[in-house]
mmCIF file of C-alpha atoms and ligand atoms in Angstrom:
data_model
loop_
_atom_site.group_PDB
_atom_site.id
_atom_site.type_symbol
_atom_site.label_atom_id
_atom_site.label_comp_id
_atom_site.label_asym_id
_atom_site.label_seq_id
_atom_site.Cartn_x
_atom_site.Cartn_y
_atom_site.Cartn_z
ATOM 1 C CA MET A 80 80.715 -16.613 45.903
ATOM 2 C CA GLU A 81 83.501 -18.889 44.696
ATOM 3 C CA LYS A 82 86.888 -17.335 45.368
ATOM 4 C CA ILE A 83 89.683 -17.135 42.800
ATOM 5 C CA TYR A 84 93.202 -16.759 44.124
ATOM 6 C CA PHE A 85 95.485 -14.864 41.732
ATOM 7 C CA ASP A 86 98.116 -13.771 44.255
ATOM 8 C CA ASN A 87 100.559 -16.649 43.936
ATOM 9 C CA SER A 88 103.560 -14.334 43.547
ATOM 10 C CA SER A 89 102.930 -13.137 47.047
ATOM 11 C CA THR A 90 102.535 -16.643 48.386
ATOM 12 C CA THR A 91 101.255 -19.778 46.692
ATOM 13 C CA PHE A 92 97.859 -21.050 47.735
ATOM 14 C CA PRO A 93 96.706 -23.690 48.247
ATOM 15 C CA LYS A 94 99.650 -25.880 49.194
ATOM 16 C CA PRO A 95 99.772 -29.593 48.426
ATOM 17 C CA LYS A 96 97.822 -31.282 51.221
ATOM 18 C CA GLU A 97 100.942 -33.193 52.303
ATOM 19 C CA VAL A 98 102.474 -29.875 53.474
ATOM 20 C CA PRO A 99 100.044 -29.052 56.324
ATOM 21 C CA GLU A 100 99.644 -32.766 57.079
ATOM 22 C CA ALA A 101 103.383 -33.177 57.726
ATOM 23 C CA MET A 102 103.451 -30.049 59.874
ATOM 24 C CA TYR A 103 100.463 -31.201 61.903
ATOM 25 C CA ARG A 104 101.939 -34.694 62.311
ATOM 26 C CA TYR A 105 105.199 -33.244 63.559
ATOM 27 C CA MET A 106 103.483 -30.853 65.980
ATOM 28 C CA THR A 107 101.155 -33.492 67.400
ATOM 29 C CA THR A 108 103.247 -36.646 67.429
ATOM 30 C CA ILE A 109 106.946 -35.702 67.486
ATOM 31 C CA GLY A 110 107.626 -32.108 68.511
ATOM 32 C CA SER A 111 111.269 -32.521 69.441
ATOM 33 C CA ASN A 112 114.198 -30.313 68.497
ATOM 34 C CA ILE A 113 117.228 -31.472 66.594
ATOM 35 C CA ASN A 114 120.956 -31.298 67.385
ATOM 36 C CA ARG A 115 120.081 -31.176 71.058
ATOM 37 C CA GLY A 116 118.169 -34.269 72.216
ATOM 38 C CA GLY A 117 119.866 -37.671 72.588
ATOM 39 C CA TYR A 118 116.864 -39.808 71.583
ATOM 40 C CA GLN A 119 115.497 -41.470 68.469
ATOM 41 C CA ALA A 120 112.687 -38.969 67.754
ATOM 42 C CA ALA A 121 115.244 -36.150 67.586
ATOM 43 C CA TYR A 122 117.470 -38.201 65.268
ATOM 44 C CA ASP A 123 114.489 -38.887 62.969
ATOM 45 C CA VAL A 124 113.683 -35.199 62.640
ATOM 46 C CA GLU A 125 117.374 -34.480 62.070
ATOM 47 C CA GLU A 126 117.296 -36.987 59.235
ATOM 48 C CA ALA A 127 114.227 -35.304 57.698
ATOM 49 C CA VAL A 128 115.947 -31.899 57.883
ATOM 50 C CA TYR A 129 119.014 -33.375 56.214
ATOM 51 C CA GLU A 130 116.814 -34.829 53.475
ATOM 52 C CA THR A 131 115.279 -31.382 52.928
ATOM 53 C CA ARG A 132 118.760 -29.961 52.409
ATOM 54 C CA GLN A 133 119.397 -32.733 49.893
ATOM 55 C CA LEU A 134 116.157 -31.978 48.038
ATOM 56 C CA LEU A 135 117.079 -28.283 47.816
ATOM 57 C CA CYS A 136 120.606 -29.073 46.730
ATOM 58 C CA ARG A 137 119.264 -31.361 44.002
ATOM 59 C CA LEU A 138 116.685 -28.822 42.820
ATOM 60 C CA PHE A 139 119.223 -26.014 42.484
ATOM 61 C CA HIS A 140 122.230 -28.162 41.526
ATOM 62 C CA GLY A 141 124.236 -27.066 44.560
ATOM 63 C CA GLU A 142 127.614 -28.621 45.280
ATOM 64 C CA ASP A 143 126.930 -30.080 48.700
ATOM 65 C CA CYS A 144 123.805 -30.181 50.854
ATOM 66 C CA LYS A 145 125.813 -28.906 53.849
ATOM 67 C CA GLN A 146 125.999 -25.589 51.980
ATOM 68 C CA VAL A 147 122.213 -25.228 52.338
ATOM 69 C CA VAL A 148 121.319 -22.835 55.166
ATOM 70 C CA PHE A 149 117.812 -22.355 56.529
ATOM 71 C CA THR A 150 116.525 -18.889 57.367
ATOM 72 C CA LYS A 151 113.006 -17.596 57.741
ATOM 73 C CA ASN A 152 112.661 -16.218 54.201
ATOM 74 C CA VAL A 153 114.565 -14.860 51.220
ATOM 75 C CA THR A 154 114.664 -11.396 52.806
ATOM 76 C CA GLU A 155 116.647 -12.749 55.742
ATOM 77 C CA SER A 156 118.857 -14.738 53.364
ATOM 78 C CA LEU A 157 119.699 -11.657 51.318
ATOM 79 C CA ASN A 158 120.428 -9.679 54.482
ATOM 80 C CA VAL A 159 122.807 -12.394 55.711
ATOM 81 C CA ILE A 160 124.557 -12.579 52.347
ATOM 82 C CA LEU A 161 124.830 -8.852 51.632
ATOM 83 C CA LYS A 162 125.614 -7.678 55.160
ATOM 84 C CA GLY A 163 127.973 -10.591 55.717
ATOM 85 C CA PHE A 164 129.900 -10.119 52.493
ATOM 86 C CA LEU A 165 130.054 -6.389 51.755
ATOM 87 C CA LYS A 166 132.572 -4.223 53.583
ATOM 88 C CA PRO A 167 133.008 -0.426 53.687
ATOM 89 C CA GLY A 168 134.426 0.722 50.366
ATOM 90 C CA ASP A 169 132.865 -2.117 48.349
ATOM 91 C CA HIS A 170 130.729 -1.506 45.272
ATOM 92 C CA VAL A 171 128.085 -3.858 43.822
ATOM 93 C CA LEU A 172 125.911 -3.963 40.739
ATOM 94 C CA VAL A 173 122.179 -4.651 40.832
ATOM 95 C CA SER A 174 119.535 -4.609 38.132
ATOM 96 C CA SER A 175 116.947 -1.849 38.048
ATOM 97 C CA MET A 176 114.234 -4.491 38.614
ATOM 98 C CA GLU A 177 115.103 -5.384 42.197
ATOM 99 C CA HIS A 178 112.719 -6.005 45.068
ATOM 100 C CA ASN A 179 113.248 -4.099 48.307
ATOM 101 C CA ALA A 180 114.589 -7.333 49.810
ATOM 102 C CA VAL A 181 117.753 -6.424 47.889
ATOM 103 C CA MET A 182 117.466 -2.636 47.805
ATOM 104 C CA ARG A 183 116.766 -1.927 51.473
ATOM 105 C CA PRO A 184 119.753 -3.860 52.847
ATOM 106 C CA LEU A 185 121.888 -2.186 50.183
ATOM 107 C CA GLN A 186 120.575 1.266 51.055
ATOM 108 C CA GLN A 187 121.352 0.517 54.706
ATOM 109 C CA LEU A 188 124.845 -0.579 53.746
ATOM 110 C CA THR A 189 125.502 2.709 51.953
ATOM 111 C CA GLU A 190 125.571 4.266 55.435
ATOM 112 C CA GLN A 191 128.636 2.098 56.079
ATOM 113 C CA GLY A 192 130.443 3.103 52.908
ATOM 114 C CA VAL A 193 129.120 0.464 50.489
ATOM 115 C CA SER A 194 127.957 1.774 47.111
ATOM 116 C CA PHE A 195 125.909 0.284 44.282
ATOM 117 C CA SER A 196 125.010 0.995 40.661
ATOM 118 C CA ARG A 197 121.906 -0.157 38.818
ATOM 119 C CA ILE A 198 122.278 -1.955 35.496
ATOM 120 C CA PRO A 199 119.402 -0.444 33.510
ATOM 121 C CA CYS A 200 116.521 -2.561 32.264
ATOM 122 C CA ARG A 201 114.205 -1.759 29.381
ATOM 123 C CA SER A 202 110.553 -0.823 29.860
ATOM 124 C CA ASP A 203 109.600 -4.506 29.489
ATOM 125 C CA GLY A 204 111.941 -5.452 32.356
ATOM 126 C CA THR A 205 114.666 -7.040 30.204
ATOM 127 C CA LEU A 206 118.254 -6.380 31.260
ATOM 128 C CA CYS A 207 120.656 -4.142 29.308
ATOM 129 C CA LEU A 208 123.632 -6.348 30.131
ATOM 130 C CA ASP A 209 125.744 -4.514 27.541
ATOM 131 C CA GLN A 210 125.723 -1.531 29.909
ATOM 132 C CA ALA A 211 127.090 -3.458 32.888
ATOM 133 C CA GLU A 212 130.753 -3.247 31.962
ATOM 134 C CA GLY A 213 130.645 0.545 31.911
ATOM 135 C CA LEU A 214 129.412 0.525 35.509
ATOM 136 C CA LEU A 215 132.294 -1.533 36.862
ATOM 137 C CA ARG A 216 134.698 0.122 39.274
ATOM 138 C CA GLU A 217 137.957 -1.008 40.765
ATOM 139 C CA ASN A 218 136.137 -1.829 44.011
ATOM 140 C CA THR A 219 133.200 -3.725 42.432
ATOM 141 C CA ARG A 220 132.962 -7.061 44.212
ATOM 142 C CA ALA A 221 129.639 -8.619 43.288
ATOM 143 C CA VAL A 222 126.441 -8.579 41.258
ATOM 144 C CA VAL A 223 123.135 -9.058 43.095
ATOM 145 C CA MET A 224 120.130 -9.774 40.939
ATOM 146 C CA THR A 225 116.617 -11.094 40.931
ATOM 147 C CA HIS A 226 116.015 -14.053 38.645
ATOM 148 C CA ALA A 227 112.447 -13.076 37.767
ATOM 149 C CA SER A 228 110.536 -9.870 38.351
ATOM 150 C CA ASN A 229 107.781 -10.025 40.934
ATOM 151 C CA VAL A 230 106.029 -7.160 39.142
ATOM 152 C CA CYS A 231 105.812 -8.325 35.536
ATOM 153 C CA GLY A 232 107.391 -11.799 35.477
ATOM 154 C CA THR A 233 110.280 -10.898 33.160
ATOM 155 C CA ILE A 234 113.121 -13.402 33.579
ATOM 156 C CA LEU A 235 116.612 -11.921 33.755
ATOM 157 C CA PRO A 236 119.473 -13.615 31.847
ATOM 158 C CA ILE A 237 121.124 -15.196 34.871
ATOM 159 C CA GLU A 238 123.404 -17.507 32.907
ATOM 160 C CA GLU A 239 124.843 -14.602 30.878
ATOM 161 C CA VAL A 240 125.259 -12.515 34.018
ATOM 162 C CA GLY A 241 127.073 -15.502 35.565
ATOM 163 C CA VAL A 242 129.538 -15.441 32.659
ATOM 164 C CA PHE A 243 129.941 -11.669 33.087
ATOM 165 C CA CYS A 244 130.722 -12.192 36.789
ATOM 166 C CA ARG A 245 133.280 -14.904 36.106
ATOM 167 C CA THR A 246 134.938 -12.761 33.413
ATOM 168 C CA HIS A 247 135.303 -9.860 35.828
ATOM 169 C CA GLY A 248 136.094 -11.825 38.995
ATOM 170 C CA LEU A 249 132.854 -10.863 40.749
ATOM 171 C CA ARG A 250 130.708 -12.861 43.138
ATOM 172 C CA PHE A 251 127.173 -13.497 41.920
ATOM 173 C CA PHE A 252 124.200 -13.496 44.322
ATOM 174 C CA VAL A 253 120.734 -14.331 42.975
ATOM 175 C CA ASP A 254 117.315 -13.681 44.488
ATOM 176 C CA CYS A 255 115.266 -16.681 43.349
ATOM 177 C CA ALA A 256 112.082 -15.688 45.209
ATOM 178 C CA GLN A 257 109.969 -15.722 42.051
ATOM 179 C CA SER A 258 111.753 -18.416 40.062
ATOM 180 C CA ALA A 259 112.404 -21.228 42.556
ATOM 181 C CA GLY A 260 110.034 -24.103 41.838
ATOM 182 C CA VAL A 261 108.962 -22.541 38.542
ATOM 183 C CA CYS A 262 112.107 -22.064 36.418
ATOM 184 C CA PRO A 263 115.009 -24.484 36.064
ATOM 185 C CA ILE A 264 117.934 -23.236 38.166
ATOM 186 C CA ASP A 265 121.422 -24.678 38.021
ATOM 187 C CA MET A 266 123.869 -22.933 40.340
ATOM 188 C CA ALA A 267 126.887 -24.465 38.661
ATOM 189 C CA LYS A 268 125.805 -23.802 35.078
ATOM 190 C CA MET A 269 124.601 -20.285 35.885
ATOM 191 C CA GLY A 270 127.711 -19.406 37.868
ATOM 192 C CA ILE A 271 125.731 -18.543 41.002
ATOM 193 C CA ASP A 272 127.807 -18.120 44.170
ATOM 194 C CA ALA A 273 124.907 -17.596 46.559
ATOM 195 C CA LEU A 274 121.310 -18.467 45.784
ATOM 196 C CA ALA A 275 118.603 -17.085 48.059
ATOM 197 C CA PHE A 276 115.171 -18.709 48.161
ATOM 198 C CA THR A 277 111.942 -18.442 50.071
ATOM 199 C CA GLY A 278 109.883 -21.492 50.993
ATOM 200 C CA HIS A 279 106.325 -20.204 50.700
ATOM 201 C CA LYS A 280 106.120 -19.260 47.030
ATOM 202 C CA GLY A 281 106.971 -21.679 44.191
ATOM 203 C CA LEU A 282 108.471 -24.203 46.609
ATOM 204 C CA LEU A 283 104.977 -24.608 48.086
ATOM 205 C CA GLY A 284 106.024 -24.682 51.721
ATOM 206 C CA PRO A 285 104.591 -22.594 54.555
ATOM 207 C CA GLN A 286 105.493 -19.031 55.475
ATOM 208 C CA GLY A 287 108.466 -18.566 57.787
ATOM 209 C CA ILE A 288 110.938 -20.869 56.086
ATOM 210 C CA GLY A 289 113.515 -19.954 53.460
ATOM 211 C CA GLY A 290 117.228 -20.164 53.019
ATOM 212 C CA PHE A 291 120.285 -19.834 50.860
ATOM 213 C CA ILE A 292 122.886 -22.064 49.245
ATOM 214 C CA LEU A 293 126.515 -21.051 49.090
ATOM 215 C CA LYS A 294 129.171 -22.131 46.680
ATOM 216 C CA LYS A 295 131.845 -23.958 48.657
ATOM 217 C CA GLY A 296 134.408 -21.629 50.190
ATOM 218 C CA LEU A 297 132.244 -18.503 50.070
ATOM 219 C CA GLU A 298 131.262 -19.081 53.716
ATOM 220 C CA THR A 299 134.721 -17.960 54.780
ATOM 221 C CA GLU A 300 134.099 -14.575 53.111
ATOM 222 C CA LEU A 301 130.765 -14.060 54.895
ATOM 223 C CA ASP A 302 130.587 -12.821 58.483
ATOM 224 C CA PRO A 303 127.538 -14.374 60.178
ATOM 225 C CA LEU A 304 124.868 -11.758 60.867
ATOM 226 C CA LEU A 305 123.501 -13.691 63.858
ATOM 227 C CA SER A 306 125.201 -15.966 66.323
ATOM 228 C CA GLY A 307 124.191 -18.173 69.230
ATOM 229 C CA GLY A 308 123.766 -21.789 70.231
ATOM 230 C CA THR A 309 123.781 -24.385 67.481
ATOM 231 C CA GLY A 310 123.808 -27.579 69.525
ATOM 232 C CA SER A 311 127.310 -28.197 68.145
ATOM 233 C CA LEU A 312 130.677 -27.328 69.764
ATOM 234 C CA SER A 313 128.898 -26.446 72.989
ATOM 235 C CA HIS A 314 132.224 -26.197 74.846
ATOM 236 C CA THR A 315 133.180 -23.013 72.992
ATOM 237 C CA GLU A 316 131.753 -19.514 72.930
ATOM 238 C CA PHE A 317 132.937 -18.953 69.376
ATOM 239 C CA VAL A 318 130.841 -19.295 66.227
ATOM 240 C CA PRO A 319 131.451 -22.610 64.428
ATOM 241 C CA ASP A 320 133.271 -22.154 61.143
ATOM 242 C CA PHE A 321 131.658 -25.157 59.454
ATOM 243 C CA MET A 322 128.494 -25.346 57.383
ATOM 244 C CA PRO A 323 125.623 -25.057 57.907
ATOM 245 C CA ASP A 324 126.068 -24.271 61.636
ATOM 246 C CA ARG A 325 128.028 -21.089 60.888
ATOM 247 C CA PHE A 326 124.761 -19.451 59.761
ATOM 248 C CA GLU A 327 122.109 -21.400 61.685
ATOM 249 C CA PRO A 328 122.123 -20.272 65.307
ATOM 250 C CA GLY A 329 119.074 -20.822 67.495
ATOM 251 C CA THR A 330 116.185 -23.256 67.301
ATOM 252 C CA MET A 331 115.119 -23.918 63.748
ATOM 253 C CA ASN A 332 111.652 -23.691 62.230
ATOM 254 C CA LEU A 333 111.185 -27.457 62.150
ATOM 255 C CA PRO A 334 107.466 -27.488 61.293
ATOM 256 C CA GLY A 335 108.371 -25.138 58.419
ATOM 257 C CA ILE A 336 111.212 -27.335 57.196
ATOM 258 C CA LEU A 337 109.071 -30.471 57.335
ATOM 259 C CA GLY A 338 106.315 -28.679 55.429
ATOM 260 C CA LEU A 339 108.829 -27.424 52.886
ATOM 261 C CA ARG A 340 110.147 -30.973 52.479
ATOM 262 C CA GLU A 341 106.696 -32.100 51.375
ATOM 263 C CA GLY A 342 106.449 -29.155 48.984
ATOM 264 C CA LEU A 343 109.775 -30.151 47.432
ATOM 265 C CA LEU A 344 108.756 -33.804 47.136
ATOM 266 C CA TRP A 345 105.514 -32.709 45.481
ATOM 267 C CA LEU A 346 107.509 -30.545 43.052
ATOM 268 C CA GLU A 347 109.711 -33.511 42.132
ATOM 269 C CA ARG A 348 106.651 -35.663 41.471
ATOM 270 C CA THR A 349 104.870 -32.977 39.453
ATOM 271 C CA GLY A 350 107.855 -31.567 37.582
ATOM 272 C CA ILE A 351 108.621 -27.858 37.442
ATOM 273 C CA ASP A 352 108.467 -27.927 33.623
ATOM 274 C CA ASN A 353 104.815 -28.934 33.873
ATOM 275 C CA ILE A 354 104.153 -26.196 36.414
ATOM 276 C CA LEU A 355 105.729 -23.477 34.270
ATOM 277 C CA ARG A 356 103.915 -24.750 31.174
ATOM 278 C CA HIS A 357 100.568 -24.624 32.979
ATOM 279 C CA GLU A 358 101.177 -21.144 34.400
ATOM 280 C CA LEU A 359 102.270 -19.823 31.014
ATOM 281 C CA GLU A 360 99.207 -21.281 29.295
ATOM 282 C CA LEU A 361 97.050 -19.301 31.710
ATOM 283 C CA THR A 362 99.236 -16.242 31.128
ATOM 284 C CA LYS A 363 98.837 -16.561 27.358
ATOM 285 C CA GLN A 364 95.073 -16.875 27.704
ATOM 286 C CA PHE A 365 94.973 -13.835 29.983
ATOM 287 C CA LEU A 366 97.224 -11.694 27.792
ATOM 288 C CA SER A 367 95.248 -12.433 24.651
ATOM 289 C CA GLY A 368 91.977 -11.743 26.492
ATOM 290 C CA LEU A 369 93.379 -8.382 27.605
ATOM 291 C CA GLN A 370 94.325 -7.384 24.081
ATOM 292 C CA PRO A 371 90.934 -5.983 22.958
ATOM 293 C CA MET A 372 90.761 -3.970 26.191
ATOM 294 C CA GLU A 373 94.255 -2.644 25.499
ATOM 295 C CA GLU A 374 93.275 -1.724 21.945
ATOM 296 C CA ASP A 375 90.274 0.145 23.347
ATOM 297 C CA GLY A 376 92.625 2.070 25.639
ATOM 298 C CA GLN A 377 90.947 0.708 28.784
ATOM 299 C CA ILE A 378 93.925 -1.181 30.105
ATOM 300 C CA ARG A 379 97.701 -1.256 29.770
ATOM 301 C CA SER A 380 99.650 -4.417 30.535
ATOM 302 C CA VAL A 381 103.318 -4.013 31.414
ATOM 303 C CA GLY A 382 106.281 -6.261 30.741
ATOM 304 C CA LEU A 383 106.843 -8.621 27.834
ATOM 305 C CA PRO A 384 104.004 -8.935 25.332
ATOM 306 C CA ASP A 385 104.191 -12.726 25.039
ATOM 307 C CA THR A 386 104.942 -15.731 27.248
ATOM 308 C CA ILE A 387 108.566 -16.079 26.136
ATOM 309 C CA GLY A 388 111.082 -15.125 28.838
ATOM 310 C CA ARG A 389 108.609 -14.673 31.644
ATOM 311 C CA THR A 390 106.822 -16.355 34.514
ATOM 312 C CA GLY A 391 103.057 -16.421 35.116
ATOM 313 C CA VAL A 392 102.823 -12.895 36.505
ATOM 314 C CA VAL A 393 100.884 -10.167 34.706
ATOM 315 C CA SER A 394 100.666 -6.558 35.856
ATOM 316 C CA VAL A 395 98.139 -4.138 34.431
ATOM 317 C CA GLN A 396 97.122 -0.539 34.815
ATOM 318 C CA THR A 397 93.544 0.464 34.227
ATOM 319 C CA VAL A 398 93.163 3.735 32.351
ATOM 320 C CA GLY A 399 90.695 6.135 33.919
ATOM 321 C CA ARG A 400 89.761 3.805 36.784
ATOM 322 C CA GLU A 401 91.622 3.902 40.068
ATOM 323 C CA LEU A 402 93.629 0.696 40.484
ATOM 324 C CA ALA A 403 92.771 0.174 44.146
ATOM 325 C CA GLN A 404 89.068 0.567 43.391
ATOM 326 C CA VAL A 405 89.231 -1.950 40.528
ATOM 327 C CA ALA A 406 91.128 -4.434 42.701
ATOM 328 C CA TYR A 407 88.613 -3.929 45.497
ATOM 329 C CA GLU A 408 85.690 -4.568 43.144
ATOM 330 C CA LEU A 409 87.398 -7.597 41.615
ATOM 331 C CA ASP A 410 87.455 -9.069 45.106
ATOM 332 C CA SER A 411 84.176 -7.831 46.540
ATOM 333 C CA ARG A 412 81.998 -8.386 43.457
ATOM 334 C CA TYR A 413 83.740 -11.321 41.781
ATOM 335 C CA GLY A 414 85.822 -12.993 44.510
ATOM 336 C CA ILE A 415 89.021 -12.430 42.500
ATOM 337 C CA MET A 416 92.066 -11.857 44.696
ATOM 338 C CA THR A 417 94.924 -9.836 43.210
ATOM 339 C CA ARG A 418 97.584 -7.533 44.570
ATOM 340 C CA VAL A 419 97.575 -3.808 43.900
ATOM 341 C CA GLY A 420 100.271 -1.157 44.353
ATOM 342 C CA LEU A 421 104.032 -1.166 44.089
ATOM 343 C CA HIS A 422 104.679 -4.747 45.243
ATOM 344 C CA CYS A 423 107.738 -3.723 47.336
ATOM 345 C CA ALA A 424 109.628 -2.948 44.137
ATOM 346 C CA PRO A 425 109.719 0.820 43.472
ATOM 347 C CA SER A 426 112.823 0.530 41.295
ATOM 348 C CA ALA A 427 111.078 -2.035 39.063
ATOM 349 C CA HIS A 428 108.055 0.245 38.712
ATOM 350 C CA ARG A 429 110.272 3.188 37.782
ATOM 351 C CA THR A 430 111.807 0.967 35.100
ATOM 352 C CA LEU A 431 108.422 -0.165 33.805
ATOM 353 C CA GLY A 432 107.004 3.369 33.853
ATOM 354 C CA THR A 433 104.374 2.527 36.465
ATOM 355 C CA PHE A 434 105.761 4.496 39.420
ATOM 356 C CA PRO A 435 104.203 5.789 41.667
ATOM 357 C CA THR A 436 100.748 4.508 40.710
ATOM 358 C CA GLY A 437 101.728 0.844 40.611
ATOM 359 C CA THR A 438 99.743 -1.951 39.017
ATOM 360 C CA ILE A 439 97.151 -4.616 39.652
ATOM 361 C CA ARG A 440 99.028 -7.896 39.612
ATOM 362 C CA PHE A 441 97.526 -11.220 38.589
ATOM 363 C CA SER A 442 99.842 -14.123 39.421
ATOM 364 C CA PHE A 443 98.880 -17.619 38.393
ATOM 365 C CA GLY A 444 99.611 -20.895 40.133
ATOM 366 C CA TRP A 445 99.293 -24.622 39.598
ATOM 367 C CA TRP A 446 95.740 -24.800 40.922
ATOM 368 C CA ASN A 447 94.336 -22.008 38.768
ATOM 369 C CA THR A 448 92.236 -22.993 35.771
ATOM 370 C CA PRO A 449 91.379 -21.536 32.333
ATOM 371 C CA LEU A 450 87.817 -21.032 33.589
ATOM 372 C CA GLU A 451 89.111 -18.810 36.390
ATOM 373 C CA VAL A 452 91.128 -16.759 33.908
ATOM 374 C CA GLU A 453 88.019 -16.418 31.760
ATOM 375 C CA ARG A 454 86.078 -15.190 34.783
ATOM 376 C CA ALA A 455 88.769 -12.593 35.525
ATOM 377 C CA LEU A 456 88.665 -11.318 31.957
ATOM 378 C CA GLN A 457 84.879 -11.112 32.060
ATOM 379 C CA ALA A 458 85.009 -9.287 35.394
ATOM 380 C CA LEU A 459 87.506 -6.761 34.030
ATOM 381 C CA LYS A 460 85.306 -6.155 30.994
ATOM 382 C CA GLU A 461 82.284 -5.572 33.186
ATOM 383 C CA LEU A 462 84.151 -3.218 35.483
ATOM 384 C CA LEU A 463 85.880 -1.232 32.760
ATOM 385 C CA TYR A 464 83.019 -0.953 30.306
ATOM 386 C CA GLY A 465 80.390 -0.592 33.019
ATOM 387 C CA ILE A 466 78.373 -3.505 31.608
HETATM 388 C C1 PLP B 207 111.725 -10.880 43.913
HETATM 389 C C2 PLP B 207 111.416 -10.985 45.370
HETATM 390 N N1 PLP B 207 112.415 -10.922 46.255
HETATM 391 C C3 PLP B 207 112.190 -11.031 47.574
HETATM 392 C C4 PLP B 207 110.921 -11.218 48.071
HETATM 393 C C5 PLP B 207 110.726 -11.334 49.551
HETATM 394 O O1 PLP B 207 110.223 -12.594 49.902
HETATM 395 P P1 PLP B 207 110.017 -12.971 51.455
HETATM 396 O O2 PLP B 207 108.993 -12.010 51.951
HETATM 397 O O3 PLP B 207 109.534 -14.367 51.440
HETATM 398 O O4 PLP B 207 111.313 -12.779 52.117
HETATM 399 C C6 PLP B 207 109.857 -11.299 47.203
HETATM 400 C C7 PLP B 207 108.483 -11.457 47.715
HETATM 401 O O5 PLP B 207 107.507 -11.093 47.119
HETATM 402 C C8 PLP B 207 110.104 -11.192 45.808
HETATM 403 O O6 PLP B 207 109.111 -11.254 44.931
#
């Protein structure tokens, strides 16, 4: 049975072939660390890592590629940013559509006297920004927000929130897990102070590599979560205060960075506008194919009704059929891979009215085709109507 991968929000698959090739080449022919060895091979890898920072800085319109920090994923990045920045007594605003990568560190921080308020979102995931001002307190220091929902694909109005943050003197931290490599992102234009990304989704790199980019100067307001050897300033036992070493202790994931570099180069060649257009065409086809099933009361799709203001992620609930069973049959009978449940975002599901049951999520990627979408629609029809 031919397999159809519709779980690109979890991690994109396949990757451009250059990604594993570069990782394999590095592992088999180079293998050296950087910032430690005094030989040409180490300098070459160092150069490739530097180039990767430049590619990321260019993609997100950062100020300086030295402000790009590598971590293992966006979860780690958000932990470093939130736990490094927030102090007892601080208050932050989040949207009600956040992933647990934001909510769990924040819940942990409440034990140390940090508090947060949720800016409500509507049942289609759109943000009620007009309600944000009423939630401000004297001790509010930042807004933390996802750019695009991993549950229903709704894009949040980051540029407007950036203006809100500047107006009220707040720092603005954005979780770009679902938008990086798919939506245009401009840190300067959007007023983003810290942008957190993961390498294995829209950036098409492997798992285990991610990072964040800081606006210049913010690093002095962030206490490093981890510390250790950096290969720099080896005479001192104190954490370097310069970027990116301040936040990059220990040996880096070099195969991951070199793979990510190829993903970024591929993105530049392909163009993220083309990627979003393709994913939204598939989304449109899927949504309109779902419509008769919705009218029959067999299925309910959540989020925005159209392709405006969203990414290529569609969540549905089947009426009268258990979601996990439908997802299982999609895979076992039709080879269609989706994700079922709460997608690590209980707050988003509460907002969308799908808590605690969750949804079946179809997330489209560059390599998916209209024929595959057609097959998914046909499979759903067969399963729901018992054809
Ligand atoms: C919106 C959002 N934030 C954070 C994450 C966490 O990503 P990672 O597991 O790569 O850290 C995800 C992953 O699905 C996500 O969709």
